C-alpha positions as MATLAB code, in Angstrom:
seq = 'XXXXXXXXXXXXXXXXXXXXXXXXXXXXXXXXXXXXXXXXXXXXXXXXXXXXXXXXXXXXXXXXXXXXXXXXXXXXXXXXXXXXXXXXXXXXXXXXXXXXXXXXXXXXXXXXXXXXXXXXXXXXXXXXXXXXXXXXXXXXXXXXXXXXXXXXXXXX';
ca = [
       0.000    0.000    0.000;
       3.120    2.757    1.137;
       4.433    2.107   -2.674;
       0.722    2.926   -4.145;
       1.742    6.635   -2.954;
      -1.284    7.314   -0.665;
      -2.076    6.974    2.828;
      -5.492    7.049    4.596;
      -5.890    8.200    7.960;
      -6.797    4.908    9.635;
      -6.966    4.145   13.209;
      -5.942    0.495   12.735;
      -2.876    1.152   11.425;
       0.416    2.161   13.734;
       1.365    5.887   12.310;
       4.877    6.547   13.529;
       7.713    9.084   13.132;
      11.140    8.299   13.200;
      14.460    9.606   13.843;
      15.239    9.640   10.687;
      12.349   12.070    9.714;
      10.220    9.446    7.463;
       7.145    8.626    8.451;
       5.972    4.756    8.934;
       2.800    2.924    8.451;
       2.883   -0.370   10.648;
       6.437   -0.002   10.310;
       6.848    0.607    6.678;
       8.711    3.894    5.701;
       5.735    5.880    3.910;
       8.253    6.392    0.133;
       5.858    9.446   -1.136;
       7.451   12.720    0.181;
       4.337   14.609   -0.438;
       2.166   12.090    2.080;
       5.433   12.548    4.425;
       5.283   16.439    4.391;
       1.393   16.194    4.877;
       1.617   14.531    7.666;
       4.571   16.373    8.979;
       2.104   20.072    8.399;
      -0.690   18.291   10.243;
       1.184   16.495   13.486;
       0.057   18.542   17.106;
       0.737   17.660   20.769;
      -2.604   17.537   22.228;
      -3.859   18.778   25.592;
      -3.245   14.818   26.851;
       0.120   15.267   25.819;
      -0.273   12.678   22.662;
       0.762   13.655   19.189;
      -1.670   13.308   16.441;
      -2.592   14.325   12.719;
      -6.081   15.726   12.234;
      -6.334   16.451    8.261;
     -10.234   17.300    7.905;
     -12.441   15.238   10.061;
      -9.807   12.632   10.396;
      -7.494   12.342   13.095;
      -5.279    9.249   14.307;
      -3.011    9.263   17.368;
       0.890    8.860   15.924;
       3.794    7.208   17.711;
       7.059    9.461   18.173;
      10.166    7.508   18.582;
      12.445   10.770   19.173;
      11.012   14.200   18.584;
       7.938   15.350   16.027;
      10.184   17.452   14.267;
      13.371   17.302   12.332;
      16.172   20.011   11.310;
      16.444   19.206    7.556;
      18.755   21.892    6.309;
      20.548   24.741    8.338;
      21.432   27.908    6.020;
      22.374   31.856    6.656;
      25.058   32.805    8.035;
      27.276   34.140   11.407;
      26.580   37.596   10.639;
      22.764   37.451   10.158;
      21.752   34.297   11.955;
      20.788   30.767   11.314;
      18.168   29.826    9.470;
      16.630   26.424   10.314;
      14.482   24.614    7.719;
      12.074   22.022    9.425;
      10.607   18.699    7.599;
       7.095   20.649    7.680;
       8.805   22.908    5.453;
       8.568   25.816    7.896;
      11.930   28.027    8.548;
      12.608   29.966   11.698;
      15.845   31.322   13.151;
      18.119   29.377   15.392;
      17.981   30.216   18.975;
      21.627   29.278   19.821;
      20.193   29.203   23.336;
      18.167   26.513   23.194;
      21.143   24.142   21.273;
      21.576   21.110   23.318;
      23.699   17.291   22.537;
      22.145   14.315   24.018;
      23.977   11.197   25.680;
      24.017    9.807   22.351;
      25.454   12.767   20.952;
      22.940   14.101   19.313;
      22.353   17.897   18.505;
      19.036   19.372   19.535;
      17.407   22.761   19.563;
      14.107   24.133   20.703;
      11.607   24.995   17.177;
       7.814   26.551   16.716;
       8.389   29.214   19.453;
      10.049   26.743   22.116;
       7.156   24.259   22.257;
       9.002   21.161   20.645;
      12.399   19.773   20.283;
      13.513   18.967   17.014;
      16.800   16.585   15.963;
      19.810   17.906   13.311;
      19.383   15.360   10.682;
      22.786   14.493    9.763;
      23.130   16.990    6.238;
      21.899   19.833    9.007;
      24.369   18.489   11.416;
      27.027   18.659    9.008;
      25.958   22.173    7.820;
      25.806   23.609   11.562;
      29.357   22.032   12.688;
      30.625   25.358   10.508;
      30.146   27.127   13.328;
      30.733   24.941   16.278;
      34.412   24.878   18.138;
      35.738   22.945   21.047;
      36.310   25.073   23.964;
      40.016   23.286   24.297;
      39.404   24.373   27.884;
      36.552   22.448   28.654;
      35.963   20.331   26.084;
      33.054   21.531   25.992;
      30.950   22.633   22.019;
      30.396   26.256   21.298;
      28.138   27.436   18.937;
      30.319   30.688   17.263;
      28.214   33.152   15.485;
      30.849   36.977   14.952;
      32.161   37.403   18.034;
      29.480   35.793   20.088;
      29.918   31.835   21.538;
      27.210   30.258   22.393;
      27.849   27.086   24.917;
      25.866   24.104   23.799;
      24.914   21.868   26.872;
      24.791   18.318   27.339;
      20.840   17.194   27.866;
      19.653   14.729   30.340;
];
């Protein structure tokens, strides 16, 4: 059914999201980026604390296995500002102050006004490391942006 290219909104099935940014159906990556980006427009945290997409009239509960949004592409520049593009196809400006690496070493910033955490896929993560140092110090990351370091703290 994921290779036909479309994607009802039905209960029985498992809906997940995974770290890599695809979207699943029982388990199998959903292949048509335009069903992936729909859902990705359409996810929400509800007031339970779940995460579902409501399209219409339709609305299924999802499973997140990381975070409900990705980083898919980091662009500007130290002077201006970072420019994060999300896999909802929204962009919004990095708040270096909300940069964080998990245990797993994982980057992480805070997206849609600090409501949601959202991974660096790894072309973001490769695109952000431009402007991250070593504090030799430390050892600690810094996000540099001019003459302004931002530390980047381990999470939890």
């Amino acid at each position: 059914m994921a290779k036909a290219g479309f994607w009802a909104i039905d209960p029985t099935r498992k809906i997940s999201f995974g770290k890599d940014g695809w979207w699943y159906a029982n388990d199998e990556r959903i292949q048509n980026r335009r069903i992936n980006l729909l859902f990705s427009q359409h996810v929400h945290r509800t007031p339970e604390g779940h995460y579902e997409i409501a399209i219409g009239w339709d609305k299924v509960i999802v499973v997140i296995d990381d975070v409900p949004f990705v980083i898919t592409q980091v662009s500007g520049d130290a002077t201006h500002g970072l420019l994060l593009r999300l896999n909802d196809e929204s962009e919004e400006r990095l708040d270096p102050t909300t940069l964080s690496i998990s245990s797993d070493n994982v980057l992480y910033c805070r997206v849609k006004g600090g409501d949601h955490s959202a991974r660096f896929l790894r072309p973001a993560y490769y695109q952000i490391t431009e402007y991250v140092q070593e504090d030799t110090d430390s050892g600690r990351f810094l996000l540099r942006l001019g003459n302004v370091t931002h530390p980047i703290p381990m999470s939890d």
